[in-house]
Structures are given as structure tokens and as C-alpha cells.
mmCIF file of C-alpha atoms in Angstrom:
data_model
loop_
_atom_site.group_PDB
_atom_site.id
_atom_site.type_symbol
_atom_site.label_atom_id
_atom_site.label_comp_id
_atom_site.label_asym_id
_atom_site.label_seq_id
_atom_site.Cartn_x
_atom_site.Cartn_y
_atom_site.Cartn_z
ATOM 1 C CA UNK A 1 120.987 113.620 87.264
ATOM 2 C CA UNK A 2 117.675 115.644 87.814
ATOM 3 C CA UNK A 3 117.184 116.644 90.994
ATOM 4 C CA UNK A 4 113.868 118.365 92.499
ATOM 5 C CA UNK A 5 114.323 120.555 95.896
ATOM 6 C CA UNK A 6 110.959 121.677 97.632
ATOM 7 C CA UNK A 7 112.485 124.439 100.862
ATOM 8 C CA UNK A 8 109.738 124.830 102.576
ATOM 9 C CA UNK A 9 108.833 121.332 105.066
ATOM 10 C CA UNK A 10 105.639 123.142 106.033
ATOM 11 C CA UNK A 11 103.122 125.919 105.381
ATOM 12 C CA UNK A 12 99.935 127.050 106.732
ATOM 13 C CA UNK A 13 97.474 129.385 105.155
ATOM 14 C CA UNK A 14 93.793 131.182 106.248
ATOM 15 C CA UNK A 15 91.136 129.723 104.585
ATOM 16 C CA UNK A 16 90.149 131.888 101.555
ATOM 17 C CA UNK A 17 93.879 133.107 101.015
ATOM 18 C CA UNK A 18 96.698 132.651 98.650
ATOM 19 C CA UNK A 19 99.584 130.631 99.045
ATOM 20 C CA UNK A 20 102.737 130.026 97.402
ATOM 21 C CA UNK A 21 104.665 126.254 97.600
ATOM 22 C CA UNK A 22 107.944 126.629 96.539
ATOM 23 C CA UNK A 23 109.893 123.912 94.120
ATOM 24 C CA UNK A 24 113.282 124.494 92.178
ATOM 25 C CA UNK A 25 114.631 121.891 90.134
ATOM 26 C CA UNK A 26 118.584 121.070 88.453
ATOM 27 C CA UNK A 27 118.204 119.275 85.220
ATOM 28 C CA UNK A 28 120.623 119.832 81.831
ATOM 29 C CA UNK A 29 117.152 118.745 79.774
ATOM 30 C CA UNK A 30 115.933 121.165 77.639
ATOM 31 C CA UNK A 31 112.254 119.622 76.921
ATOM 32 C CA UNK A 32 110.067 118.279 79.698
ATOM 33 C CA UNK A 33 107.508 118.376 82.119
ATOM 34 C CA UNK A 34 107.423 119.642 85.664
ATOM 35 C CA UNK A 35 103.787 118.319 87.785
ATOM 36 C CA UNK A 36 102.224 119.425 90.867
ATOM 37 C CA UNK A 37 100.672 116.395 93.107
ATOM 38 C CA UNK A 38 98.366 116.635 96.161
ATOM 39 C CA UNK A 39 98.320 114.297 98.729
ATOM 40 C CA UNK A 40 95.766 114.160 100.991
ATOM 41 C CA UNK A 41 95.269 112.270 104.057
ATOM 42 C CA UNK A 42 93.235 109.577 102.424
ATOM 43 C CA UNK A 43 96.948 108.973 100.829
ATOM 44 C CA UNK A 44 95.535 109.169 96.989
ATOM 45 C CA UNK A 45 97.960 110.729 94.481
ATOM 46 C CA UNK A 46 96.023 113.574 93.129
ATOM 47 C CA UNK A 47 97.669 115.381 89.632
ATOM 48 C CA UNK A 48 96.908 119.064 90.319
ATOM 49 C CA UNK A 49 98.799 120.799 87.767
ATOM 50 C CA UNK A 50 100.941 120.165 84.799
ATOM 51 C CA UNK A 51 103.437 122.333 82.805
ATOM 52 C CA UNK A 52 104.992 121.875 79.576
ATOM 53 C CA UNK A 53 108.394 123.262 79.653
ATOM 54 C CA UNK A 54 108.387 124.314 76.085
ATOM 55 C CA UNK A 55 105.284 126.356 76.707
ATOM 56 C CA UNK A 56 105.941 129.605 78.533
ATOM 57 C CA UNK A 57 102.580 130.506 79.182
ATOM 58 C CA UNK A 58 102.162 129.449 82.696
ATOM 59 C CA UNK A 59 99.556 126.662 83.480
ATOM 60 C CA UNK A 60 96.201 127.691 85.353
ATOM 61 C CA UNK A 61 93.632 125.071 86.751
ATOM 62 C CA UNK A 62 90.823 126.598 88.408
ATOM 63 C CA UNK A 63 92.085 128.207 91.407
ATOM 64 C CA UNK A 64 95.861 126.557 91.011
ATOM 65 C CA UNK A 65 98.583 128.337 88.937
ATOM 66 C CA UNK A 66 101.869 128.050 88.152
ATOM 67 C CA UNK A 67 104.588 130.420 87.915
ATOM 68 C CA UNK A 68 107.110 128.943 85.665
ATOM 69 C CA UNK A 69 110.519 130.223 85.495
ATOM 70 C CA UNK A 70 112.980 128.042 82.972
ATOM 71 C CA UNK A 71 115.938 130.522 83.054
ATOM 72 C CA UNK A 72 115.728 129.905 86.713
ATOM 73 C CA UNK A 73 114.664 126.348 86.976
ATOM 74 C CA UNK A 74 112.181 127.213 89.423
ATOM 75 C CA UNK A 75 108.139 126.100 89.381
ATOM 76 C CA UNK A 76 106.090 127.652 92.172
ATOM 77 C CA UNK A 77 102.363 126.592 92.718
ATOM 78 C CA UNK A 78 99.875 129.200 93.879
ATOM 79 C CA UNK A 79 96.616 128.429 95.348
ATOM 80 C CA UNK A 80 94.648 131.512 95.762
ATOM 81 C CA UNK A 81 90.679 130.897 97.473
ATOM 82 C CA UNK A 82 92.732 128.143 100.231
ATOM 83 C CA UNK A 83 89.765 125.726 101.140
ATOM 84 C CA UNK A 84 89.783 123.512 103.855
ATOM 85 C CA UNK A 85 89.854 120.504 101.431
ATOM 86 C CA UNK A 86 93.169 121.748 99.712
ATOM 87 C CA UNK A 87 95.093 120.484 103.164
ATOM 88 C CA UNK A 88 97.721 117.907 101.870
ATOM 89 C CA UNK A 89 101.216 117.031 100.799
ATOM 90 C CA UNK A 90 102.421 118.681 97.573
ATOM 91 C CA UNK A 91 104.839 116.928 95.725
ATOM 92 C CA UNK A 92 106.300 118.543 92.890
ATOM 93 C CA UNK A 93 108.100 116.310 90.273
ATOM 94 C CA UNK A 94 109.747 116.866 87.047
ATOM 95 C CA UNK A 95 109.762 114.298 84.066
ATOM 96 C CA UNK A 96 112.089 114.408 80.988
ATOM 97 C CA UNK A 97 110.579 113.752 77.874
ATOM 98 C CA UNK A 98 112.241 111.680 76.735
ATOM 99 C CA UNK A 99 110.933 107.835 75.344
ATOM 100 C CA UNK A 100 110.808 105.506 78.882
ATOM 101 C CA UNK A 101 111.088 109.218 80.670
ATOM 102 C CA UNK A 102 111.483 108.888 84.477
ATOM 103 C CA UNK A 103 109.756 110.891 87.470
ATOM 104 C CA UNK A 104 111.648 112.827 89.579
ATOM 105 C CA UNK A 105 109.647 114.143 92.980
ATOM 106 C CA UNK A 106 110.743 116.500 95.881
ATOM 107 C CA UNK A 107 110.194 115.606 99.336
ATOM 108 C CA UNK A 108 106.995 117.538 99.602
ATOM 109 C CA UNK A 109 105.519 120.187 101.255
ATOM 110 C CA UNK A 110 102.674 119.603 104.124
ATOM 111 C CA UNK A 111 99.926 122.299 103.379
ATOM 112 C CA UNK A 112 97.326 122.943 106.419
ATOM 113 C CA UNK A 113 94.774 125.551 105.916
ATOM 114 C CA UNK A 114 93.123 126.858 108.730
ATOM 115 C CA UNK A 115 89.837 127.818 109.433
ATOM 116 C CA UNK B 1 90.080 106.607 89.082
ATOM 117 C CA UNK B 2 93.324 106.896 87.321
ATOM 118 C CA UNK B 3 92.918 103.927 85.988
ATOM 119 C CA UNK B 4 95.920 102.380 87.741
ATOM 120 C CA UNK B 5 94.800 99.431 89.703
ATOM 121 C CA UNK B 6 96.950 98.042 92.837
ATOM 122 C CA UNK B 7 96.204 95.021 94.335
ATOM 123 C CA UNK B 8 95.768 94.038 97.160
ATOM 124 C CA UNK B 9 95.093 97.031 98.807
ATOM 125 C CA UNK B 10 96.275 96.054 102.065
ATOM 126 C CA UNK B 11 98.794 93.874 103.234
ATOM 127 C CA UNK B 12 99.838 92.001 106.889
ATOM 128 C CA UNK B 13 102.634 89.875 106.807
ATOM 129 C CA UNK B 14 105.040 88.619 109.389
ATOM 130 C CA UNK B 15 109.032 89.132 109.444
ATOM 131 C CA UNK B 16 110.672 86.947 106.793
ATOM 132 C CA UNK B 17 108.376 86.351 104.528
ATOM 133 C CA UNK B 18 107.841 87.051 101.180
ATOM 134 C CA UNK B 19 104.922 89.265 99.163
ATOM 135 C CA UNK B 20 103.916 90.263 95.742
ATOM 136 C CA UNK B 21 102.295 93.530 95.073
ATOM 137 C CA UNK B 22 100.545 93.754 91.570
ATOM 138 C CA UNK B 23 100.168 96.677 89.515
ATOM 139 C CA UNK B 24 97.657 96.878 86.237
ATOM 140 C CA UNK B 25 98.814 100.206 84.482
ATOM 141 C CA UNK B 26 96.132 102.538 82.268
ATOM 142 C CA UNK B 27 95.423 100.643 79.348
ATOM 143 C CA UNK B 28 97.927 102.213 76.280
ATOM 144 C CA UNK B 29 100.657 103.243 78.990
ATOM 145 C CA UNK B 30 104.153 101.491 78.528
ATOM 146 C CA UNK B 31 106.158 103.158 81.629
ATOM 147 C CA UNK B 32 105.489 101.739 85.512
ATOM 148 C CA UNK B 33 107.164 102.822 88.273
ATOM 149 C CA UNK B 34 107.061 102.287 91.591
ATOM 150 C CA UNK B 35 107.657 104.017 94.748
ATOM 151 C CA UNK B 36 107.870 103.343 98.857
ATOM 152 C CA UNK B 37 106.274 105.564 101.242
ATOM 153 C CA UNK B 38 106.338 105.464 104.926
ATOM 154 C CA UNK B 39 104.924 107.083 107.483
ATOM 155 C CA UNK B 40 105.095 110.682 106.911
ATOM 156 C CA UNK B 41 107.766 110.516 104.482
ATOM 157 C CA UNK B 42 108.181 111.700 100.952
ATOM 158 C CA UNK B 43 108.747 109.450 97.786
ATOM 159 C CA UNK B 44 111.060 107.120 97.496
ATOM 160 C CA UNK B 45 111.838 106.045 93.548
ATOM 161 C CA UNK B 46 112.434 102.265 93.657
ATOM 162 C CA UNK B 47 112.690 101.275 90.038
ATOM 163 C CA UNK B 48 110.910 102.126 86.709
ATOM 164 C CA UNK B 49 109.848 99.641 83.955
ATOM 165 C CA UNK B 50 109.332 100.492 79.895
ATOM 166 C CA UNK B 51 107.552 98.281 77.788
ATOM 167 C CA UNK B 52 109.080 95.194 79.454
ATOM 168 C CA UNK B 53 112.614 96.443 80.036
ATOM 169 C CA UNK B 54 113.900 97.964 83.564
ATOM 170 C CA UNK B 55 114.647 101.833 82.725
ATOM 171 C CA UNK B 56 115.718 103.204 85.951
ATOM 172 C CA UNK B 57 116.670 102.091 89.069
ATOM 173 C CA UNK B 58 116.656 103.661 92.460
ATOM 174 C CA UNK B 59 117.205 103.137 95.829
ATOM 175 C CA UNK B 60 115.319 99.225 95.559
ATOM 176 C CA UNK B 61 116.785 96.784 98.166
ATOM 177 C CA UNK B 62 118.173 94.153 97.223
ATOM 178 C CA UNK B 63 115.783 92.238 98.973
ATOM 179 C CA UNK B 64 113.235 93.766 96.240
ATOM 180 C CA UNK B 65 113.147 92.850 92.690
ATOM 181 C CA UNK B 66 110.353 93.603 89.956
ATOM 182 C CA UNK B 67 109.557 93.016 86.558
ATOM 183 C CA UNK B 68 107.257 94.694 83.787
ATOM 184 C CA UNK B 69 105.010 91.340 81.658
ATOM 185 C CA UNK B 70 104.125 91.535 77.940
ATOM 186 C CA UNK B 71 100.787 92.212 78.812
ATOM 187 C CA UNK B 72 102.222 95.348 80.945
ATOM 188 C CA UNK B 73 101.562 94.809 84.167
ATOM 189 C CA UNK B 74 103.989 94.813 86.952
ATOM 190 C CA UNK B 75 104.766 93.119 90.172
ATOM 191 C CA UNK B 76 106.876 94.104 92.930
ATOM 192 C CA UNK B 77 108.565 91.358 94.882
ATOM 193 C CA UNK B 78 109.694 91.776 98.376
ATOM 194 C CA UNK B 79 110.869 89.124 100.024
ATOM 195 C CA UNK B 80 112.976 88.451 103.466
ATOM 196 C CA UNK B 81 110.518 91.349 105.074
ATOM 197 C CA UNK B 82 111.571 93.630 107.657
ATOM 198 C CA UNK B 83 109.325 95.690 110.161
ATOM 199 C CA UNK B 84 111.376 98.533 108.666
ATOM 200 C CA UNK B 85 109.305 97.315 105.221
ATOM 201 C CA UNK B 86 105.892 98.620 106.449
ATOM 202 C CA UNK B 87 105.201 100.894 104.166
ATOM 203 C CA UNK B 88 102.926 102.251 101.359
ATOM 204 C CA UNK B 89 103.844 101.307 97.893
ATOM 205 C CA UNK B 90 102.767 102.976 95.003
ATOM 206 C CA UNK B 91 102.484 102.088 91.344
ATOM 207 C CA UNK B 92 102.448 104.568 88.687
ATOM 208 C CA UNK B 93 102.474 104.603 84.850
ATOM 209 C CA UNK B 94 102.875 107.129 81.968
ATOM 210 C CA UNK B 95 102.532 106.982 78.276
ATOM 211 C CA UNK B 96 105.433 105.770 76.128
ATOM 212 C CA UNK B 97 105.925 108.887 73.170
ATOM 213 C CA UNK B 98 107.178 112.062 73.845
ATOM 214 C CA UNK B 99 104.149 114.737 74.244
ATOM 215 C CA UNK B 100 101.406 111.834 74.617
ATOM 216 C CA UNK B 101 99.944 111.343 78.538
ATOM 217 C CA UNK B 102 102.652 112.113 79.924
ATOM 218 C CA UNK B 103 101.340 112.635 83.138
ATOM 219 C CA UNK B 104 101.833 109.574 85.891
ATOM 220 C CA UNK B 105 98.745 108.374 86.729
ATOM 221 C CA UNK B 106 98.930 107.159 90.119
ATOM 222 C CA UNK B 107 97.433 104.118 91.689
ATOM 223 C CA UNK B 108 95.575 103.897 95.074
ATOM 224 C CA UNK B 109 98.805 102.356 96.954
ATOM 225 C CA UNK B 110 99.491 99.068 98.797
ATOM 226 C CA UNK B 111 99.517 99.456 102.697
ATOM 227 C CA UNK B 112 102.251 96.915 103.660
ATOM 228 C CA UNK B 113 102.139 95.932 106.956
ATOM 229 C CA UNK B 114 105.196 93.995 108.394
ATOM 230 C CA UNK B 115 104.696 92.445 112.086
#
């Protein structure tokens, strides 16, 4: 069974910094997906990010990037430029790739930045 | 929009009754799934539907059932409700193929309000 482990509850950040979210996953799949997904306080399921795991260049989207590290099973999201606006829950989930593939999501990680 | 469209949008209800949530996937995508949210809490995976047939199955009551219709869409039935029921419940959906949308496109949630 896939799991997907996000360590870190809680994380604040200074506006116009970087931060790292943490996310490791378990999985004996060899092709699929791993996602980023912000959740704001209006409760919306935004996708932020998505990574292919047969790619190994890691996935960039605007000021969001991904460090993706298969060996390791590990998929950190960095958010460098923190604006006020980027305060939410990120979820990150993993997807197989399978036909009828099924999403797997952590339990989040609540992301304040400060002013 | 992600195309995913919930209805209602909100929901008040009283102990022991029963409700359907609907869920109207993005047009071409075969996979629904859908989740339970409460207050502050992460994801909970209730059950996932493929082009008609149930695919996965997670921690769904069995006060809860669901089914996927030709046409695609999906309801959610809960029935014998619970205060411990309030929640927000969230459709998704995902393309069918390997490699082809497979992102989960999210839908705007159903606020479930048990009293």
C-alpha cells in the first residue's frame, strides 16, 4: 500500500522568503505521479505543482519547485518570494499510474507567512 | 474552475436523516473520488469510482455508500447522520489512461452540516 508522510504539522515563513514543506512517500510503483495541493482558507483545492516520476528534471511553476528525489522517495516543495496569499494547507499526494489510479494524500502541512 | 461541480454547496440536516451529495466530474474524466474533511483535519479517502465500477475503498462508513452512473457522475449517500458527520466532502476526478490528465481536479466541496 502507498503511503504519503508529511513531518512537519506546521511552518511559518517571513514574507519574501523561502520555504521548504517536507513530504516522503513508501510505494513499490515504479511509474507515477506525486502533486502538491494548496488549501487555503476559502477551503478550495488548489493543484500547485505536479511531477512525473519518470522525469528527473524537477518541476518548477513560477515561484514553486520541486526537489524530487526517487532513490529516496522523498518530494519537497519550495516556495521561494513567500507572499501573504501563499498561507494554506499543503497536501502532498502521490498517484500510481496505473488505469483507475488512486490518490494517496498526507495529512498536510499548515503554511502561515508572516508579514 | 476545475470543472468539477458539487452540488449543493451547503448542507443542514438534522440527526438521522439521510442526504445525497452529487458530483458532475470534468467532462472526458472516468475516475471520481471522494473524500471527508472536518474541521481542521486532513483528507480522509472514502472510496474511488472508475468508469462505473468501485476501484478503491477507504475508510467509508458503513452508513455511506456511493455509486459512479453511465453518464459519470457520482453521488454520495449518507444516511442515519451523526453530528460527528459534519463535515466537508469533496469530489474529485482524474482522467482514465496512463499519462493523460492525470491530475485530480478538485471540486468546490459540500459543507455538511449535521444538527
Amino acid at each position: 500500500a502507498q503511503t504519503v508522510t508529511q513531518s512537519q504539522p506546521e511552518m511559518s515563513v517571513q514574507e519574501a522568503e523561502t520555504v521548504t514543506l517536507s513530504c516522503t512517500y513508501d510505494t513499490s510503483e515504479n511509474n507515477y505521479y506525486l502533486f502538491w495541493y494548496k488549501q487555503p482558507p476559502s477551503r478550495q483545492m488548489i493543484l500547485v505543482i505536479r511531477q512525473e516520476a519518470y522525469k528527473q528534471q524537477n518541476a518548477t511553476e513560477n515561484r514553486f519547485s520541486v526537489n524530487f528525489q526517487k532513490a529516496a522517495k522523498s518530494f519537497s516543495l519550495k516556495i521561494s518570494d513567500s507572499q501573504l496569499g501563499d498561507t494554506a494547507m499543503y497536501f502532498c499526494a502521490f498517484m500510481p499510474m496505473e488505469y483507475g489510479n488512486k490518490l494517496v494524500f498526507g495529512a498536510g502541512t499548515i503554511l502561515r507567512v508572516k508579514s | 474552475d476545475s470543472g468539477v461541480t458539487q452540488t449543493p454547496k451547503h448542507l443542514i440536516t438534522a440527526t438521522g436523516q439521510r442526504v445525497t451529495l452529487r458530483c458532475s466530474p470534468r467532462s472526458g474524466d472516468l475516475s471520481v473520488y471522494w473524500y471527508q474533511q472536518s474541521l481542521d483535519q486532513g483528507l480522509q479517502f472514502l472510496i474511488q469510482y472508475y468508469n462505473g465500477e468501485e476501484r478503491a475503498k477507504g475508510n467509508i462508513l458503513e452508513r455511506f455508500s456511493a455509486q459512479q452512473f453511465p453518464d459519470l457522475h457520482s453521488e454520495l449517500n449518507l444516511s442515519s447522520l451523526e453530528l460527528g458527520d459534519s463535515a466537508l466532502y469533496f469530489c474529485a476526478s482524474s482522467g482514465g489512461p496512463p499519462r493523460e490528465n492525470t491530475e485530480a481536479f478538485f471540486g468546490q466541496g459540500t459543507r455538511l452540516t449535521v444538527v
